[in-house]
XYZ file of C-alpha atoms in Angstrom:
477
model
C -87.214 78.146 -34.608
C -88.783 78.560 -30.932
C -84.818 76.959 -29.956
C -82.656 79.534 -32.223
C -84.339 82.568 -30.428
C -83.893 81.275 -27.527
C -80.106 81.027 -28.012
C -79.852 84.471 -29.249
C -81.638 86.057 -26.468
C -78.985 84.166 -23.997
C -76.483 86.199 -26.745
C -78.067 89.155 -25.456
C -78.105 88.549 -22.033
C -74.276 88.477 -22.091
C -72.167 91.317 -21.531
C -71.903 93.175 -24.734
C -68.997 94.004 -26.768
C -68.190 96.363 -30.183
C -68.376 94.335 -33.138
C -65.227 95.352 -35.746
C -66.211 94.677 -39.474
C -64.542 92.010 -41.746
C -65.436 90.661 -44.676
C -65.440 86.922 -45.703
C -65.931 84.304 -48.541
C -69.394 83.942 -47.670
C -70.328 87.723 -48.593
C -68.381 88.221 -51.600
C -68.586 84.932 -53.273
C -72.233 83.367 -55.466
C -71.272 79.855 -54.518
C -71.873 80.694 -50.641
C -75.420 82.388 -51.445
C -74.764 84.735 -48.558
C -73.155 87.720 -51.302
C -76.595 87.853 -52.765
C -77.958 89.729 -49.907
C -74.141 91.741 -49.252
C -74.658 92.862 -52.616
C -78.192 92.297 -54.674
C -76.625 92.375 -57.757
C -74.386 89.391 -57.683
C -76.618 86.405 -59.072
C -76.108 82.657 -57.454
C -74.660 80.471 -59.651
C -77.804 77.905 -59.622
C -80.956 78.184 -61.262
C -82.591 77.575 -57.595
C -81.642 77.226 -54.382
C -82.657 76.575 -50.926
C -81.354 76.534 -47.177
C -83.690 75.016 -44.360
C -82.620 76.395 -41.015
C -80.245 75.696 -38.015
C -76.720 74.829 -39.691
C -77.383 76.143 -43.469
C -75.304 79.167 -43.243
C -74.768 79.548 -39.696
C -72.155 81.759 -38.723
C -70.525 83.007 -35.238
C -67.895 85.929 -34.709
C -66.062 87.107 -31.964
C -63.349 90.145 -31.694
C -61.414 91.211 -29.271
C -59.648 94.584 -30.490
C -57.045 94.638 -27.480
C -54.269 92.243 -26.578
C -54.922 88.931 -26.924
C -54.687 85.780 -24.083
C -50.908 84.735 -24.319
C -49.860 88.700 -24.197
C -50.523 88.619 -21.044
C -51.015 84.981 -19.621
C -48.266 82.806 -19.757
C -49.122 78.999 -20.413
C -48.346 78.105 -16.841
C -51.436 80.664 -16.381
C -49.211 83.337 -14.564
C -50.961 86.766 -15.646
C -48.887 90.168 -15.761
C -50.965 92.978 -15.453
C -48.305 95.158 -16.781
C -47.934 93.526 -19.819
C -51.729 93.910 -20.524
C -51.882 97.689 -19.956
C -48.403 98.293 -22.061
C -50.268 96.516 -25.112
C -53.828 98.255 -24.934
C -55.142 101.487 -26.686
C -56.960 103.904 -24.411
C -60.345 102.584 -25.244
C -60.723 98.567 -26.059
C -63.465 96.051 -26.633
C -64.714 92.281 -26.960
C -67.566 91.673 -29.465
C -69.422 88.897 -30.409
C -72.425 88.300 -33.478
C -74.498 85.313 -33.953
C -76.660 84.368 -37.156
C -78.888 81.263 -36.899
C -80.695 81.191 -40.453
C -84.262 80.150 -40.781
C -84.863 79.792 -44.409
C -83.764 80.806 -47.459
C -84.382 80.158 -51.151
C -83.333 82.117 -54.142
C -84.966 81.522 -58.092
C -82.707 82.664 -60.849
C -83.915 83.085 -64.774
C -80.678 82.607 -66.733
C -78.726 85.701 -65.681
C -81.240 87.988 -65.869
C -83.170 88.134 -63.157
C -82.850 86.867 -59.473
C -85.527 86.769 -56.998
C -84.711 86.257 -53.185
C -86.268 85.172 -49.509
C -84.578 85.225 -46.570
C -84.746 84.761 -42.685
C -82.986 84.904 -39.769
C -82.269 85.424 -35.921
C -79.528 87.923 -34.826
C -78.279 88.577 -31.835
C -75.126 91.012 -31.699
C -73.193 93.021 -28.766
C -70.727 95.169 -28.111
C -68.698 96.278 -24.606
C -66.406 99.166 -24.864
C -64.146 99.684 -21.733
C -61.281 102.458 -20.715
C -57.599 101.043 -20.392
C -57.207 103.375 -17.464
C -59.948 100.937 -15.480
C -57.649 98.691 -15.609
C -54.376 100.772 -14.730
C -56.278 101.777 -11.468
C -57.254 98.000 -10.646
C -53.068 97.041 -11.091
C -51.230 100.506 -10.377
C -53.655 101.827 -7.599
C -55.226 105.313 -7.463
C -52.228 106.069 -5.226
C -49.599 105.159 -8.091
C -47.800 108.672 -8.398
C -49.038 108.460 -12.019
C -52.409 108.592 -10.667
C -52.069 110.627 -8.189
C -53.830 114.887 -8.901
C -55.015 113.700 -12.523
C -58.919 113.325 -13.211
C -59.066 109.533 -14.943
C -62.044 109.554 -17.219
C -64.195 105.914 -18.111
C -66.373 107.769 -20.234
C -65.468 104.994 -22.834
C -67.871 102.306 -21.170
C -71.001 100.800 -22.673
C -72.687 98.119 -23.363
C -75.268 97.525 -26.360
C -76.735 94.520 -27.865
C -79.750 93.366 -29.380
C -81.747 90.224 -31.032
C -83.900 90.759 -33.609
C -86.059 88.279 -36.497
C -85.163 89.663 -39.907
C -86.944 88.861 -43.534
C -85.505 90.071 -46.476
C -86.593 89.738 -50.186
C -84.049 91.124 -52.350
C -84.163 91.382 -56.323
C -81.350 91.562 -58.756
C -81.344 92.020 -62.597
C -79.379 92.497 -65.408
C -79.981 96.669 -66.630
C -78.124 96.356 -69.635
C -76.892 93.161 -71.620
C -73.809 91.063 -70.283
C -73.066 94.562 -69.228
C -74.772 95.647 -66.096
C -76.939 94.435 -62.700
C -78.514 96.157 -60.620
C -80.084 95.038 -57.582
C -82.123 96.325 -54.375
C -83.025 94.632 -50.667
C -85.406 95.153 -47.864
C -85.408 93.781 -44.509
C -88.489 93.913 -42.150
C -87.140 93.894 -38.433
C -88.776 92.351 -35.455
C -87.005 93.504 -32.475
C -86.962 90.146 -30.053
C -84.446 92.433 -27.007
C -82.283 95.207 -26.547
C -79.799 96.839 -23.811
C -78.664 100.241 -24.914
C -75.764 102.344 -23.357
C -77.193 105.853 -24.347
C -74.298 107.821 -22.484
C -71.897 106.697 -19.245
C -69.729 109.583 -17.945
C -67.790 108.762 -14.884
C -64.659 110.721 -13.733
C -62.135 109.674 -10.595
C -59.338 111.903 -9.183
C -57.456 111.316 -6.002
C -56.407 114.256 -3.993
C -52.804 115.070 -3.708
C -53.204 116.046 -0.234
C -54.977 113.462 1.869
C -55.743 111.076 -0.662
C -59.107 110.816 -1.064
C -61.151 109.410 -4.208
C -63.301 111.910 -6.152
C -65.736 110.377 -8.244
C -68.365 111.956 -10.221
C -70.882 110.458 -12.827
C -74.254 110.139 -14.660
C -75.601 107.455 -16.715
C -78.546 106.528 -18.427
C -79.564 102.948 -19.780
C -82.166 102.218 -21.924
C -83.997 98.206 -22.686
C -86.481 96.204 -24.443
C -87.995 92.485 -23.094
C -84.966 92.990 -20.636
C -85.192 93.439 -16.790
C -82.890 96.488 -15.954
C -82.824 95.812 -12.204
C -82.121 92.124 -12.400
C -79.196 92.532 -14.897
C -77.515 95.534 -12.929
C -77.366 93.322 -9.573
C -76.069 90.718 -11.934
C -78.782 88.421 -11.922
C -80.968 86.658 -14.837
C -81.698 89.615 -17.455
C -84.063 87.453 -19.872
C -86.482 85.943 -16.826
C -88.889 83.249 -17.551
C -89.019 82.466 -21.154
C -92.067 80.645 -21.472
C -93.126 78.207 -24.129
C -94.347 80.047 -26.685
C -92.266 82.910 -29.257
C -91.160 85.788 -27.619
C -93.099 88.798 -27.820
C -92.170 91.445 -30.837
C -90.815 94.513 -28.944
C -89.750 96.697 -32.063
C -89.897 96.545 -35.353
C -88.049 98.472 -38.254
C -86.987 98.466 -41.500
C -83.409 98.361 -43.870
C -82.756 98.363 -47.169
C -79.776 96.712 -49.137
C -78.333 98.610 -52.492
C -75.750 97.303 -55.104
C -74.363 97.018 -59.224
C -72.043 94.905 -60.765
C -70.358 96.626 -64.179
C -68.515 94.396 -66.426
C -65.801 96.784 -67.728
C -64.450 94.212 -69.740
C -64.428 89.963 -70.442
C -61.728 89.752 -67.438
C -62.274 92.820 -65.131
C -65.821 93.465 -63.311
C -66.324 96.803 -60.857
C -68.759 96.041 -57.864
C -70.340 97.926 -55.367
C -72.714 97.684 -52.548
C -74.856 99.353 -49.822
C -76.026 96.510 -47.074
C -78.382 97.204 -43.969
C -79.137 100.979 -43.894
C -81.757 101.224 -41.287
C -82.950 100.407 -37.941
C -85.644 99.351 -35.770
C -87.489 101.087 -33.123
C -88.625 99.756 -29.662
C -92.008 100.304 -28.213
C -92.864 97.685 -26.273
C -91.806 95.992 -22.651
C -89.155 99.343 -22.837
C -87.565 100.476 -19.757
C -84.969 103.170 -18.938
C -82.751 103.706 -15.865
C -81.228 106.642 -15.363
C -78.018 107.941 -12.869
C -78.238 111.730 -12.205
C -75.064 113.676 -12.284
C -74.021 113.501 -8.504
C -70.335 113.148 -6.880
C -69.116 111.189 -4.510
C -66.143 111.550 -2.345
C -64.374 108.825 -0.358
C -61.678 108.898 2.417
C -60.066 105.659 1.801
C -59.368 102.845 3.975
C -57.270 104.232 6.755
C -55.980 100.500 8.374
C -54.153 102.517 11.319
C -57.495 103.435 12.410
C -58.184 100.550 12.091
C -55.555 98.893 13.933
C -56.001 101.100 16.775
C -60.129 100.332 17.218
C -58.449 96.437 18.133
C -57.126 95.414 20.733
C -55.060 93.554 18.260
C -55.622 92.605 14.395
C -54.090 89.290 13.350
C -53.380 88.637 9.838
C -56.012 86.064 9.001
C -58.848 89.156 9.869
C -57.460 91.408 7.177
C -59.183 89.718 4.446
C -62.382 90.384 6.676
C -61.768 93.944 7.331
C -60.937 94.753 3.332
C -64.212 92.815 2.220
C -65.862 95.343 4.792
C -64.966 97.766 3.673
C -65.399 96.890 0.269
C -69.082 96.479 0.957
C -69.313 99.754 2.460
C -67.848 101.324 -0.555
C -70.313 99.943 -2.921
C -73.079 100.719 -0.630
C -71.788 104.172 -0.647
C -71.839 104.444 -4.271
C -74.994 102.810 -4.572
C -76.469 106.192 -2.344
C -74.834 108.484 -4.294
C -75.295 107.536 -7.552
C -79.225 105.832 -7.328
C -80.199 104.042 -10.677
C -84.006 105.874 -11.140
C -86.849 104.463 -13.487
C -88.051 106.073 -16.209
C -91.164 104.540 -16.952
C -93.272 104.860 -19.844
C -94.037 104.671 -23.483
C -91.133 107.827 -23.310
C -88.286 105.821 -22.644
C -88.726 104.017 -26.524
C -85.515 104.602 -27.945
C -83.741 103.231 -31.570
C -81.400 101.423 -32.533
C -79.277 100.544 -35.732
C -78.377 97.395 -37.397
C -74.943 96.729 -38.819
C -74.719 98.501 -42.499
C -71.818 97.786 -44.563
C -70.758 100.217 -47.409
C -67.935 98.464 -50.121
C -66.748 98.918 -53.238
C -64.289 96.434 -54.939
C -62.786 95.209 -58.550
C -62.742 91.556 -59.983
C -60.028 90.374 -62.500
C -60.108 87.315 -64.030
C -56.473 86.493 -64.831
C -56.794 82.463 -66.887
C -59.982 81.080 -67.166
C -60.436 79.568 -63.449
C -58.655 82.322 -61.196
C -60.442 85.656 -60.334
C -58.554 88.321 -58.107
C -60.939 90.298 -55.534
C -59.902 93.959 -54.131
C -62.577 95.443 -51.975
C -62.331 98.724 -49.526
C -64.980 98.710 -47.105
C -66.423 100.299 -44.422
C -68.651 99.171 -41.692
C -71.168 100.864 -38.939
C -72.318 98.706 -36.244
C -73.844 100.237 -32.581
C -72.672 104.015 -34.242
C -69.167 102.788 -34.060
C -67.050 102.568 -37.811
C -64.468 100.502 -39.142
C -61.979 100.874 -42.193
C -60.993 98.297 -43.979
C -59.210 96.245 -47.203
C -59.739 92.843 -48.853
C -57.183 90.954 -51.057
C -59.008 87.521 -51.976
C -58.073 84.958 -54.517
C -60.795 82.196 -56.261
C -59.806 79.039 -58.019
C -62.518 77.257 -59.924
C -61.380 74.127 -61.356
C -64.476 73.320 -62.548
C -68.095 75.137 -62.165
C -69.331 73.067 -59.017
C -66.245 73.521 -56.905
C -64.872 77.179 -55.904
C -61.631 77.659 -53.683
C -60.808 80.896 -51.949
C -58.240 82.609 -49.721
C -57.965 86.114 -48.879
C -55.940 88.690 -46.066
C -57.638 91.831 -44.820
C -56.433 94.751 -42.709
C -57.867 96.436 -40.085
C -57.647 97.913 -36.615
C -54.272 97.899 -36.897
C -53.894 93.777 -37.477
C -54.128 91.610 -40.321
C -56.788 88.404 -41.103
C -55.583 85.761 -43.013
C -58.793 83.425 -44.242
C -60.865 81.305 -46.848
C -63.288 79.161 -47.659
C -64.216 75.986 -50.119
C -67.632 75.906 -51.348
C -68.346 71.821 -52.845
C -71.581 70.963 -55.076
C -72.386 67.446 -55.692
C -75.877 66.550 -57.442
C -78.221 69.250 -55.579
C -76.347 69.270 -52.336
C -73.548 72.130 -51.805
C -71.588 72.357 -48.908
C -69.770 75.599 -47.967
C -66.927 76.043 -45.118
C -65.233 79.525 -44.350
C -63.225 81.402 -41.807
C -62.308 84.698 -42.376
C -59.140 83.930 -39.836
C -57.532 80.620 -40.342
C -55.584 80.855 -37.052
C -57.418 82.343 -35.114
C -59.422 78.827 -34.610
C -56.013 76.807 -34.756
C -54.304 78.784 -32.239
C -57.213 80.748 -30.349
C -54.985 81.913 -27.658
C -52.931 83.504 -29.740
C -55.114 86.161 -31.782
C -58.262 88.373 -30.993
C -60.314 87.009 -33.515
C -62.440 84.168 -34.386
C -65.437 83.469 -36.768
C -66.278 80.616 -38.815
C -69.577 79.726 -41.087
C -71.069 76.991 -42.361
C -73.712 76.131 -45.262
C -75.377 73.582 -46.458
C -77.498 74.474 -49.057
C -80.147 72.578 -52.049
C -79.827 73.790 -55.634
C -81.103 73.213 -58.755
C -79.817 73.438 -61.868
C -77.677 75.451 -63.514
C -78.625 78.596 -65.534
C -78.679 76.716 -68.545
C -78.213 73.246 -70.012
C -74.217 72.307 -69.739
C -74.090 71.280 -73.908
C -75.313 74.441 -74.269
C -73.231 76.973 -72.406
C -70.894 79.089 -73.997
C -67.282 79.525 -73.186
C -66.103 82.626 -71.093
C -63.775 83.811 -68.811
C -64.827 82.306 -65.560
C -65.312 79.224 -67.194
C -68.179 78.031 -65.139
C -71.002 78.821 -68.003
C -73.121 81.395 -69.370
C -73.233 85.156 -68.233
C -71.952 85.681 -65.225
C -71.801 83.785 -62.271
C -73.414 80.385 -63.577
């Protein structure tokens, strides 16, 4: 346990990114055991079942909304710059989630009544950044383009946070081979946080003579995470010790859903997953940047020339790392990061709460067609998206899937085989096939893995009843 937290605190120390919703097998499907908790009121297909830690159900997820490597990078590793600002939106990020389970067990009576445990570690970030950072690193704030406009990079920050959740969730049938109902709640233990809470930073060069104008205020809020280290760029986390970390927050969500059977072959589902947060209290800290400006000359290399007797080529290097140097000393004057100290600098913070609603139809006996619009809230930032997904089950212990999903403007093609034999299932899925055969050529990649202990079916197998899934009584068995 002492080993997963430790790897999502490392998450944490990271730089951040926005997290984009998606999603997968996993959530949507019983045979994966994850949907249970997406929505309470699907029911496993097993009587019982059980995941012990580390790789039962471990996922990872990455997402880079912007261009990805080859747009820009050839294979022979030549970069162009140009290529990367034509194919980014004004405001871009890189995100990254990790979920190391702990436990989790599930007991089912028939289909009536599901009762759940779960927990977990989770460590999530996100990094927003302005395209027009960029365009000043390649073009220059001299670039005519440049040149008499104010650039703003309000559209930096940086947020993540780890945090211990256990969930018991409950789901049961409200009206007869009809309609479940079902209803979560997680109890949050903050483990560390870095919060953005607002960045505002404007530069404008003058027409005239050049100079840089640059004015900003900031203000950064964290939990169990030293501020000054981690803005000099050093270690963030600091001596672990041996023990469990120390709780820093704690919180509270809570996880809604119903599945409707309309008819034998169509079922409407929907679902309300994570709404809530957690508050920090404890080992807080808060840095703040008051609203100053700064104005800077340039580097003026005649000047420079002249102060020389002469200035051969091999010093230049020297004299721009100079000045460099001066320039963030400069800054570091003007804009001075001050503590806030104090139980006043607690601040929240949300976990990721997914909102869907979708339709099942069960063509033949061992396909079912999934449609699901969702939407998604993670660090105050939402997503939009859509699900096509399509299940084969041959026969009740095996379960095939592959979807496509739009959003933020690209399109995920995955799936997923789920594989009982005896009490042992194993589950694979990816919501984006090629994004982990060709990495370098999309933004995306996440992949999960199960391995899980069930027993039992709902009922007896001589004494289940046909119906349209073909995999036993009610409905998922």
């Amino acid at each position: 346990m002492r080993g997963a937290i430790v790897l999502a605190l490392l998450l944490v120390s990271l730089p951040g990114a926005r997290l984009f919703g998606q999603l997968g097998p996993y959530e949507l499907l019983p045979e994966w055991g994850q949907a249970g908790w997406s929505n309470p009121a699907i029911l496993h297909p097993s009587g019982a079942h059980v995941l012990l830690g580390g790789m039962s159900g471990m996922q990872f997820e990455a997402l880079h909304s912007g261009p990805s490597y080859l747009d820009f990078i050839g294979l022979d590793g030549v970069v162009n710059p140009q290529a990367l600002l034509e194919r980014m939106d004004p405001v871009e990020s890189f995100g990254s989630r990790l979920e190391v389970p702990l436990v989790s067990m599930g007991f089912k009576d028939d289909e009536r009544f599901e009762f759940r445990f779960r927990g977990r570690v989770v460590a999530e970030q996100q990094l927003t950044y302005d395209r027009d950072l960029f365009d000043l690193g390649w073009r220059g704030n001299g670039h005519p383009d440049n040149i008499g406009r104010p650039i703003d990079l309000d559209g930096f920050g940086m947020d993540a946070q780890a945090y211990l959740d256990y969930g018991l969730s409950v789901g049961a049938m409200a009206k007869e081979d009809k309609l479940w109902l079902g209803w979560g709640i997680h109890m949050l233990n903050g483990i560390g946080a870095f919060q953005t809470e607002r960045f505002g930073v404007s530069w404008m060069t003058d027409t005239l003579d050049y100079s840089w104008d640059i004015q900003g205020e900031a203000a950064f809020n964290a939990a169990g995470v030293n501020l000054d280290s981690l803005l000099e760029g050093g270690d963030a986390l600091g001596d672990l010790g041996s023990g469990l970390p120390q709780t820093l927050g704690s919180g509270v969500a809570f996880d809604y859903g119903f599945l409707w059977r309309v008819s034998p072959k169509v079922d409407l589902e929907g679902a309300i997953e994570g709404r809530g947060g957690m508050r920090w209290l404890e080992s807080v800290s808060r840095k703040e940047v008051p609203a100053s400006a700064f104005v800077l000359q340039g580097l003026d290399l005649v000047q420079e020339w002249q102060s020389m007797d002469s200035l051969p080529l091999d010093s230049l290097p020297a004299v721009l790392e100079d000045w460099a140097m001066s320039l963030g000393d400069s800054l570091e004057q003007a804009f001075p990061a001050v503590d806030t100290p104090g139980l006043a600098a607690a601040f929240d913070s949300r976990v990721r709460e997914t909102w869907r609603l979708g339709m099942r139809v069960r063509p033949t006996e061992f396909v079912e067609v999934s449609a699901v619009v969702y939407r998604q809230y993670r660090f105050g930032e939402s997503m939009d998206g859509g699900l096509l997904g399509v299940t084969y089950r041959p026969i009740g212990n095996i379960a095939v899937n592959g979807q496509c999903q739009y959003h933020s403007n690209r399109w995920l093609f995955g799936g997923g085989v789920s594989l009982r034999g005896g009490p042992v299932r194993l589950s694979v899925s990816a919501r984006h096939i090629p994004g982990l055969i060709y990495p370098l050529e999309t933004g995306h990649w996440q992949a999960q893995f199960g391995l899980s202990f069930e027993g039992g079916y709902g009922q007896k197998r001589t004494k289940r009843r046909k119906n349209d899934l073909g995999t036993g009584k009610g409905m998922w068995h």
